[in-house]
Each structure stands twice: as structure tokens, then as C-alpha cells.
mmCIF file of C-alpha atoms in Angstrom:
data_model
loop_
_atom_site.group_PDB
_atom_site.id
_atom_site.type_symbol
_atom_site.label_atom_id
_atom_site.label_comp_id
_atom_site.label_asym_id
_atom_site.label_seq_id
_atom_site.Cartn_x
_atom_site.Cartn_y
_atom_site.Cartn_z
ATOM 1 C CA MET A 9 0.637 9.395 -19.971
ATOM 2 C CA ILE A 10 3.939 10.465 -21.512
ATOM 3 C CA ARG A 11 2.110 13.141 -23.496
ATOM 4 C CA ILE A 12 0.486 14.465 -20.323
ATOM 5 C CA LEU A 13 3.591 14.765 -18.129
ATOM 6 C CA PRO A 14 5.160 17.743 -19.984
ATOM 7 C CA LEU A 15 1.876 19.622 -19.553
ATOM 8 C CA ILE A 16 2.224 19.364 -15.777
ATOM 9 C CA ASN A 17 5.799 20.613 -15.496
ATOM 10 C CA PRO A 18 4.984 24.343 -15.973
ATOM 11 C CA ILE A 19 2.641 24.106 -12.970
ATOM 12 C CA THR A 20 5.382 24.752 -10.420
ATOM 13 C CA VAL A 21 3.350 23.932 -7.302
ATOM 14 C CA PHE A 22 3.527 20.236 -8.255
ATOM 15 C CA ALA A 23 6.300 17.650 -8.447
ATOM 16 C CA LEU A 24 5.990 14.079 -9.670
ATOM 17 C CA LYS A 25 6.267 11.307 -7.088
ATOM 18 C CA GLY A 26 5.369 7.628 -6.759
ATOM 19 C CA GLY A 27 5.867 4.735 -9.137
ATOM 20 C CA THR A 28 5.870 6.776 -12.342
ATOM 21 C CA ALA A 29 8.629 9.051 -11.039
ATOM 22 C CA ILE A 30 10.702 6.065 -9.936
ATOM 23 C CA ASN A 31 10.242 3.811 -12.957
ATOM 24 C CA PHE A 32 10.314 6.422 -15.724
ATOM 25 C CA PHE A 33 12.818 8.933 -14.325
ATOM 26 C CA VAL A 34 15.002 7.229 -11.680
ATOM 27 C CA ARG A 35 15.102 3.686 -13.084
ATOM 28 C CA ASP A 36 15.248 2.731 -16.753
ATOM 29 C CA LEU A 37 11.618 1.607 -17.077
ATOM 30 C CA PRO A 38 11.754 -1.759 -15.257
ATOM 31 C CA ARG A 39 7.957 -1.744 -15.039
ATOM 32 C CA ILE A 40 4.989 0.087 -16.481
ATOM 33 C CA SER A 41 3.162 2.691 -14.406
ATOM 34 C CA VAL A 42 0.102 4.586 -15.605
ATOM 35 C CA ASP A 43 -0.842 6.827 -12.677
ATOM 36 C CA ILE A 44 0.513 10.326 -12.133
ATOM 37 C CA ASP A 45 0.951 11.055 -8.417
ATOM 38 C CA LEU A 46 1.680 14.694 -7.664
ATOM 39 C CA ALA A 47 3.202 16.219 -4.542
ATOM 40 C CA TYR A 48 1.930 19.687 -3.654
ATOM 41 C CA LEU A 49 5.007 21.725 -2.753
ATOM 42 C CA PRO A 50 3.935 24.881 -0.873
ATOM 43 C CA VAL A 51 3.513 24.740 2.891
ATOM 44 C CA ASN A 52 0.383 26.772 3.546
ATOM 45 C CA GLU A 53 -2.913 26.497 5.339
ATOM 46 C CA ARG A 54 -5.205 23.668 4.291
ATOM 47 C CA GLN A 55 -8.021 25.632 2.649
ATOM 48 C CA ALA A 56 -5.584 27.765 0.663
ATOM 49 C CA ALA A 57 -3.821 24.575 -0.421
ATOM 50 C CA LEU A 58 -7.061 22.907 -1.540
ATOM 51 C CA ALA A 59 -8.021 25.954 -3.588
ATOM 52 C CA ASP A 60 -4.562 26.123 -5.173
ATOM 53 C CA ILE A 61 -4.552 22.402 -5.971
ATOM 54 C CA SER A 62 -7.970 22.744 -7.610
ATOM 55 C CA LEU A 63 -6.942 25.770 -9.673
ATOM 56 C CA SER A 64 -3.726 24.065 -10.781
ATOM 57 C CA LEU A 65 -5.568 20.896 -11.817
ATOM 58 C CA THR A 66 -8.059 23.025 -13.753
ATOM 59 C CA LYS A 67 -5.142 24.528 -15.686
ATOM 60 C CA ILE A 68 -3.762 21.056 -16.400
ATOM 61 C CA SER A 69 -7.189 19.884 -17.547
ATOM 62 C CA GLY A 70 -7.390 22.769 -20.004
ATOM 63 C CA LYS A 71 -3.951 21.946 -21.401
ATOM 64 C CA ILE A 72 -4.920 18.297 -21.843
ATOM 65 C CA GLU A 73 -8.109 19.198 -23.714
ATOM 66 C CA LYS A 74 -6.085 21.263 -26.192
ATOM 67 C CA THR A 75 -3.278 18.719 -26.582
ATOM 68 C CA LEU A 76 -5.412 15.569 -26.742
ATOM 69 C CA PRO A 77 -8.525 16.408 -28.780
ATOM 70 C CA GLY A 78 -11.380 14.056 -28.057
ATOM 71 C CA SER A 79 -10.107 13.133 -24.608
ATOM 72 C CA LEU A 80 -12.655 12.622 -21.834
ATOM 73 C CA ILE A 81 -11.670 14.184 -18.519
ATOM 74 C CA VAL A 82 -13.461 13.204 -15.322
ATOM 75 C CA SER A 83 -12.964 15.441 -12.290
ATOM 76 C CA LYS A 84 -12.498 14.060 -8.781
ATOM 77 C CA LYS A 85 -13.412 16.468 -5.996
ATOM 78 C CA PHE A 86 -12.616 16.837 -2.319
ATOM 79 C CA HIS A 87 -15.433 15.519 -0.150
ATOM 80 C CA GLY A 88 -18.024 18.171 0.501
ATOM 81 C CA GLN A 89 -16.276 20.821 -1.586
ATOM 82 C CA ASN A 90 -16.458 21.955 -5.192
ATOM 83 C CA LEU A 91 -12.679 21.726 -5.520
ATOM 84 C CA LEU A 92 -10.674 19.347 -7.679
ATOM 85 C CA LYS A 93 -8.353 16.805 -6.089
ATOM 86 C CA GLY A 94 -7.649 14.679 -9.154
ATOM 87 C CA LEU A 95 -8.395 13.901 -12.782
ATOM 88 C CA ILE A 96 -9.120 10.781 -14.799
ATOM 89 C CA ILE A 97 -8.199 11.130 -18.466
ATOM 90 C CA ARG A 98 -9.526 8.709 -21.063
ATOM 91 C CA TRP A 99 -8.116 8.941 -24.580
ATOM 92 C CA ASN A 100 -7.743 6.397 -27.380
ATOM 93 C CA GLU A 101 -8.709 3.432 -25.173
ATOM 94 C CA SER A 102 -6.153 4.406 -22.504
ATOM 95 C CA SER A 103 -6.862 5.779 -19.044
ATOM 96 C CA VAL A 104 -4.585 7.857 -16.813
ATOM 97 C CA LYS A 105 -5.249 9.073 -13.272
ATOM 98 C CA ILE A 106 -3.740 12.269 -11.883
ATOM 99 C CA GLU A 107 -3.884 12.269 -8.085
ATOM 100 C CA THR A 108 -2.820 14.627 -5.309
ATOM 101 C CA ASN A 109 -2.545 14.233 -1.548
ATOM 102 C CA PRO A 110 -3.849 17.291 0.316
ATOM 103 C CA VAL A 111 -2.378 16.166 3.640
ATOM 104 C CA ILE A 112 1.229 15.447 2.658
ATOM 105 C CA ARG A 113 2.272 18.914 1.485
ATOM 106 C CA GLY A 114 5.758 20.353 1.226
ATOM 107 C CA THR A 115 9.003 18.403 0.866
ATOM 108 C CA VAL A 116 11.841 17.128 3.023
ATOM 109 C CA PHE A 117 14.700 17.590 0.543
ATOM 110 C CA GLY A 118 13.260 19.780 -2.208
ATOM 111 C CA THR A 119 12.816 18.815 -5.847
ATOM 112 C CA ARG A 120 14.990 17.744 -8.781
ATOM 113 C CA MET A 121 14.686 17.965 -12.556
ATOM 114 C CA LYS A 122 15.032 14.492 -14.045
ATOM 115 C CA ALA A 123 15.111 13.305 -17.649
ATOM 116 C CA LEU A 124 12.919 10.544 -19.023
ATOM 117 C CA SER A 125 14.907 7.290 -18.955
ATOM 118 C CA PRO A 126 16.662 6.087 -22.148
ATOM 119 C CA ARG A 127 14.417 3.034 -22.528
ATOM 120 C CA ALA A 128 11.283 5.153 -22.133
ATOM 121 C CA GLN A 129 12.589 7.709 -24.637
ATOM 122 C CA HIS A 130 13.213 4.926 -27.151
ATOM 123 C CA LEU A 131 9.882 3.190 -26.522
ATOM 124 C CA PHE A 132 7.706 6.299 -26.690
ATOM 125 C CA GLU A 133 9.904 8.257 -29.134
ATOM 126 C CA VAL A 134 9.874 11.350 -26.955
ATOM 127 C CA SER A 135 12.125 13.102 -24.450
ATOM 128 C CA ALA A 136 11.014 15.027 -21.389
ATOM 129 C CA ASP A 137 12.441 16.641 -18.271
ATOM 130 C CA ILE A 138 10.147 16.576 -15.254
ATOM 131 C CA ARG A 139 10.271 18.042 -11.752
ATOM 132 C CA THR A 140 10.250 15.227 -9.194
ATOM 133 C CA LEU A 141 10.851 14.830 -5.497
ATOM 134 C CA SER A 142 14.400 13.831 -4.579
ATOM 135 C CA SER A 143 15.233 10.147 -4.992
ATOM 136 C CA ALA A 144 15.541 9.817 -1.211
ATOM 137 C CA GLU A 145 12.051 11.185 -0.719
ATOM 138 C CA LEU A 146 10.582 9.177 -3.596
ATOM 139 C CA TYR A 147 11.800 5.989 -1.969
ATOM 140 C CA ALA A 148 10.813 7.096 1.537
ATOM 141 C CA GLY A 149 7.236 7.385 0.327
ATOM 142 C CA LYS A 150 7.538 4.105 -1.539
ATOM 143 C CA ILE A 151 8.810 2.271 1.556
ATOM 144 C CA CYS A 152 5.854 3.568 3.577
ATOM 145 C CA ALA A 153 3.486 2.439 0.829
ATOM 146 C CA ALA A 154 5.091 -1.008 0.730
ATOM 147 C CA LEU A 155 4.706 -1.399 4.495
ATOM 148 C CA ASP A 156 1.138 -0.103 4.453
ATOM 149 C CA ARG A 157 -0.667 -1.641 1.494
ATOM 150 C CA GLN A 158 1.933 -4.314 0.625
ATOM 151 C CA HIS A 159 1.088 -4.125 -3.085
ATOM 152 C CA PRO A 160 3.427 -6.075 -5.385
ATOM 153 C CA ARG A 161 4.139 -2.873 -7.346
ATOM 154 C CA ASP A 162 5.520 -1.176 -4.244
ATOM 155 C CA LEU A 163 7.466 -4.261 -3.194
ATOM 156 C CA PHE A 164 8.953 -4.509 -6.690
ATOM 157 C CA ASP A 165 10.176 -0.904 -6.527
ATOM 158 C CA VAL A 166 11.635 -1.466 -3.060
ATOM 159 C CA ASN A 167 13.250 -4.710 -4.217
ATOM 160 C CA LEU A 168 15.227 -2.817 -6.873
ATOM 161 C CA LEU A 169 16.273 -0.244 -4.273
ATOM 162 C CA LEU A 170 17.591 -2.964 -1.960
ATOM 163 C CA LYS A 171 19.394 -4.666 -4.864
ATOM 164 C CA ASN A 172 21.071 -1.463 -6.015
ATOM 165 C CA GLU A 173 21.640 1.630 -3.868
ATOM 166 C CA GLY A 174 20.194 0.320 -0.624
ATOM 167 C CA VAL A 175 18.596 2.582 1.969
ATOM 168 C CA SER A 176 20.908 5.576 2.341
ATOM 169 C CA GLU A 177 21.031 7.758 5.433
ATOM 170 C CA GLU A 178 19.134 10.456 3.538
ATOM 171 C CA THR A 179 16.449 7.987 2.496
ATOM 172 C CA LYS A 180 16.140 6.757 6.075
ATOM 173 C CA LYS A 181 15.743 10.327 7.373
ATOM 174 C CA ALA A 182 13.039 11.034 4.813
ATOM 175 C CA PHE A 183 11.373 7.738 5.716
ATOM 176 C CA LEU A 184 11.216 8.778 9.374
ATOM 177 C CA VAL A 185 9.403 11.955 8.329
ATOM 178 C CA TYR A 186 6.947 10.005 6.180
ATOM 179 C CA LEU A 187 6.511 7.488 8.985
ATOM 180 C CA ILE A 188 5.427 10.145 11.486
ATOM 181 C CA SER A 189 3.198 11.714 8.811
ATOM 182 C CA HIS A 190 1.313 8.525 8.000
ATOM 183 C CA PRO A 191 -2.283 8.009 9.168
ATOM 184 C CA ARG A 192 -1.436 4.531 10.466
ATOM 185 C CA PRO A 193 0.184 4.225 13.905
ATOM 186 C CA ILE A 194 3.992 4.126 13.790
ATOM 187 C CA TYR A 195 4.047 0.655 15.341
ATOM 188 C CA GLU A 196 1.753 -0.810 12.684
ATOM 189 C CA LEU A 197 3.987 0.375 9.855
ATOM 190 C CA LEU A 198 7.200 -0.804 11.495
ATOM 191 C CA ASN A 199 5.686 -4.169 12.403
ATOM 192 C CA PRO A 200 2.981 -4.828 9.781
ATOM 193 C CA ASN A 201 0.733 -7.850 9.668
ATOM 194 C CA PHE A 202 1.731 -9.544 6.433
ATOM 195 C CA THR A 203 -1.252 -10.059 4.144
ATOM 196 C CA ASP A 204 -1.787 -12.631 1.402
ATOM 197 C CA ILE A 205 -0.907 -10.818 -1.828
ATOM 198 C CA ARG A 206 -0.993 -13.819 -4.181
ATOM 199 C CA SER A 207 -4.267 -12.793 -5.855
ATOM 200 C CA VAL A 208 -3.122 -9.191 -6.313
ATOM 201 C CA PHE A 209 0.177 -10.460 -7.727
ATOM 202 C CA GLU A 210 -1.594 -12.604 -10.320
ATOM 203 C CA ASN A 211 -4.342 -10.145 -11.269
ATOM 204 C CA GLU A 212 -2.719 -6.717 -10.971
ATOM 205 C CA PHE A 213 1.037 -7.187 -11.198
ATOM 206 C CA ARG A 214 2.046 -10.090 -13.411
ATOM 207 C CA GLY A 215 3.014 -8.857 -16.875
ATOM 208 C CA ILE A 216 3.839 -5.221 -16.067
ATOM 209 C CA THR A 217 7.595 -5.734 -15.570
ATOM 210 C CA VAL A 218 10.321 -6.001 -18.206
ATOM 211 C CA ASP A 219 11.972 -8.934 -16.428
ATOM 212 C CA ASP A 220 9.969 -11.656 -14.722
ATOM 213 C CA VAL A 221 9.825 -11.389 -10.939
ATOM 214 C CA GLY A 222 8.524 -14.279 -8.883
ATOM 215 C CA TYR A 223 5.940 -14.062 -6.134
ATOM 216 C CA GLY A 224 8.387 -15.523 -3.633
ATOM 217 C CA GLU A 225 10.941 -12.803 -4.323
ATOM 218 C CA LEU A 226 8.456 -10.071 -3.473
ATOM 219 C CA VAL A 227 7.364 -11.841 -0.293
ATOM 220 C CA THR A 228 11.017 -12.105 0.714
ATOM 221 C CA THR A 229 11.494 -8.417 -0.083
ATOM 222 C CA ARG A 230 8.706 -7.562 2.343
ATOM 223 C CA GLU A 231 10.404 -9.519 5.122
ATOM 224 C CA ARG A 232 13.828 -8.061 4.305
ATOM 225 C CA LEU A 233 12.456 -4.531 4.355
ATOM 226 C CA VAL A 234 10.958 -4.834 7.832
ATOM 227 C CA ALA A 235 14.173 -6.342 9.204
ATOM 228 C CA LEU A 236 16.384 -3.798 7.446
ATOM 229 C CA ILE A 237 14.448 -0.852 8.822
ATOM 230 C CA MET A 238 14.619 -2.142 12.375
ATOM 231 C CA ASN A 239 18.341 -2.833 12.064
ATOM 232 C CA SER A 240 19.000 0.627 10.622
ATOM 233 C CA LEU A 241 17.251 2.567 13.386
ATOM 234 C CA THR A 242 19.772 4.109 15.755
ATOM 235 C CA SER A 243 19.119 4.828 19.411
ATOM 236 C CA GLU A 244 18.453 8.461 18.444
ATOM 237 C CA ASP A 245 15.980 7.382 15.742
ATOM 238 C CA ARG A 246 14.092 5.208 18.206
ATOM 239 C CA GLN A 247 13.990 7.879 20.890
ATOM 240 C CA PHE A 248 12.759 10.356 18.292
ATOM 241 C CA LEU A 249 9.872 8.119 17.222
ATOM 242 C CA VAL A 250 8.864 7.530 20.832
ATOM 243 C CA SER A 251 8.999 11.277 21.520
ATOM 244 C CA VAL A 252 6.625 11.856 18.595
ATOM 245 C CA LYS A 253 4.246 9.246 19.983
ATOM 246 C CA LYS A 254 4.372 11.056 23.322
ATOM 247 C CA GLY A 255 3.272 14.190 21.481
ATOM 248 C CA LYS A 256 6.505 15.962 22.433
ATOM 249 C CA PRO A 257 8.867 15.519 19.459
ATOM 250 C CA GLU A 258 12.569 15.923 20.132
ATOM 251 C CA TRP A 259 13.424 17.399 16.738
ATOM 252 C CA ASP A 260 17.157 17.610 17.467
ATOM 253 C CA LEU A 261 17.283 13.803 17.415
ATOM 254 C CA LEU A 262 16.057 13.814 13.801
ATOM 255 C CA GLY A 263 18.539 16.402 12.613
ATOM 256 C CA LEU A 264 16.378 17.914 9.851
ATOM 257 C CA GLU A 265 15.143 21.484 9.627
ATOM 258 C CA ASN A 266 11.535 22.634 9.277
ATOM 259 C CA VAL A 267 9.970 19.170 9.592
ATOM 260 C CA ALA A 268 7.784 20.472 12.417
ATOM 261 C CA LEU A 269 6.169 22.866 9.925
ATOM 262 C CA LEU A 270 5.003 20.167 7.506
ATOM 263 C CA PRO A 271 1.186 19.944 7.532
ATOM 264 C CA ALA A 272 1.075 16.133 7.702
ATOM 265 C CA VAL A 273 3.373 16.145 10.735
ATOM 266 C CA ARG A 274 1.296 18.803 12.464
ATOM 267 C CA TRP A 275 -1.876 16.821 11.704
ATOM 268 C CA LYS A 276 -0.364 13.644 13.153
ATOM 269 C CA LEU A 277 0.637 15.416 16.360
ATOM 270 C CA LEU A 278 -2.828 16.963 16.608
ATOM 271 C CA ASN A 279 -4.419 13.515 16.384
ATOM 272 C CA ILE A 280 -2.027 12.100 18.971
ATOM 273 C CA GLY A 281 -3.031 14.933 21.287
ATOM 274 C CA LYS A 282 -6.703 14.025 20.831
ATOM 275 C CA MET A 283 -6.240 10.401 21.907
ATOM 276 C CA GLY A 284 -7.804 9.381 25.183
ATOM 277 C CA ARG A 285 -5.353 8.923 28.057
ATOM 278 C CA VAL A 286 -5.812 5.149 28.384
ATOM 279 C CA ARG A 287 -5.722 4.482 24.643
ATOM 280 C CA HIS A 288 -2.683 6.707 24.202
ATOM 281 C CA GLY A 289 -0.900 5.028 27.085
ATOM 282 C CA LYS A 290 -1.421 1.570 25.595
ATOM 283 C CA SER A 291 -0.319 2.707 22.138
ATOM 284 C CA LEU A 292 2.790 4.391 23.535
ATOM 285 C CA ALA A 293 3.713 1.363 25.645
ATOM 286 C CA ARG A 294 3.411 -0.907 22.611
ATOM 287 C CA LEU A 295 5.761 1.294 20.574
ATOM 288 C CA GLU A 296 8.241 1.658 23.437
ATOM 289 C CA ASP A 297 8.282 -2.103 23.935
ATOM 290 C CA TYR A 298 8.942 -2.654 20.238
ATOM 291 C CA LEU A 299 11.617 0.012 19.780
ATOM 292 C CA LEU A 300 13.345 0.222 23.146
ATOM 293 C CA ARG A 301 13.205 -3.328 24.458
#
């Protein structure tokens, strides 16, 4: 993976996000991550974005073939279209996935250039500077992932955030944007049904961290995160979320520019507008009861 990342950086429509960005470039490699999640930066119409993503991934694929002779590259395509949305690279018994999200396009706080962490440089005997989303936005996406899929990897990353910097005002603002961009209802992310993650912990997580982390600590992190978010939401934050659910966002309450232009936000509002009156009324009442009670 480390040999692939520098090949992506010249493709300026992408920035690294997710666990690899956090653990290799924000933190000093507290856990291993093998997937490359890319944010598509331009804010343009969907079909133009899909075509650009596909072309950019084709360029990356060509670079990989030249840099890693003998590698096998499998293309993943958008449903019903002959356009690339991701790549799977197999080389020397290792496998790396490159993935994009065609819905969440654009950024809240722009991008940053970050250096590969000291431990990673020492371990892999290489240095690299990579374009990533801002730390606030990286963690906003990670918090949403932790609330949604509740995977131990996401909870581990959030646990280190809570132990160190905490959730800053900037991170909270970015989280609100990701929250209203998410396909799940706002209420379900803020008040998730906790799932049993013991099997996933044992089979997919144990052994990938530098320091041992117990199952109980990650379960506690999940509970702390939900409580912390609720306690951090101001009256303005709550009114803003309710206004989004009404389909009439009061952007001044959020205090960020150009969020209304983000494709994922526009898509969410479009779907809210398509809800039947009764179903929408029940969903809105549930959120109001949770946030404004």
C-alpha cells in the first residue's frame, strides 16, 4: 500500500481519507490499515463526477502496472455503467483496495498535505507526503462510520481521538455536515442500536494494533461517543438538524459556507422531500422528541 500512495498524490481530484489517512498520517501508526479510501474533491454534476473518477482511477491503474510489475488489478465499476469506482490490487501475496464514494463529493474544510508518520517511515523504509482531508473532517467521517457500522476499527480510531484531542468545535461542525449527508436517518445515527461486535472484534480486529486494546474498552468507547455527541450539541445545532429533517435547512445555524452545495447534502434533502407525508411526520416527530425534549 505504501508504494501505491505516492502514485495517487499527483491525481489532484482525490484526497486520502479514512483509517489509512488517520493511522498513517495523523497518528503514528497505532494500527494497520490496508484500504485506500479516496475523497473526490470537485463539486460537479454526478455524471461528470463519475466519468472523472473513472478516468482518474484508470490513470492510477496505469501507474501501478508500471511501478509494480506482475501486479493483478481488478476493476470495480459503478452499477449499470462502464465506469470505474474502485480498484483491487494484488501483488506479492498482498491485496489493497482503492475505493471512492460518488455521493460524498467536495470537502468541508479543504485538504492538507501530511507526511507519513515516523513509525511508518521507519517500518517501511520510505517517506511520503500525501494530500488528505483535514483532521477535523477525517474524524467527522470516522465518527459517522463508528455510529453506523460500529466496527472495532472505527471505534479504536475514535477511542484515540477521545483520549487525545477530543472532539473540537471544527470536528463537531464537520460531523454535523456528514450526519446530514448520511443515507441513514439522523435519529438512527445519533441514537444507534448497539450491535454485538464480539465476533468481529475477534476475527477482524484482534492483532492489528500496536498496543493491545480490550473488547470492553471499545464497547465503552461506543457508549461514550453517543453521550458525548448529545452533550456537545447546542440549541442551535439541534434546531439546525431538525430544520434539515423538515426539508428547510436553516444554514445560518450551522455557520459554515457552501454546505448547501455539497452533492450528498442536496441528495439527502431530495430524499427527504420525496418522503410520504405520514412517514415524514413520524420521522420528524421522533427526531424532535430526541433532540428538543
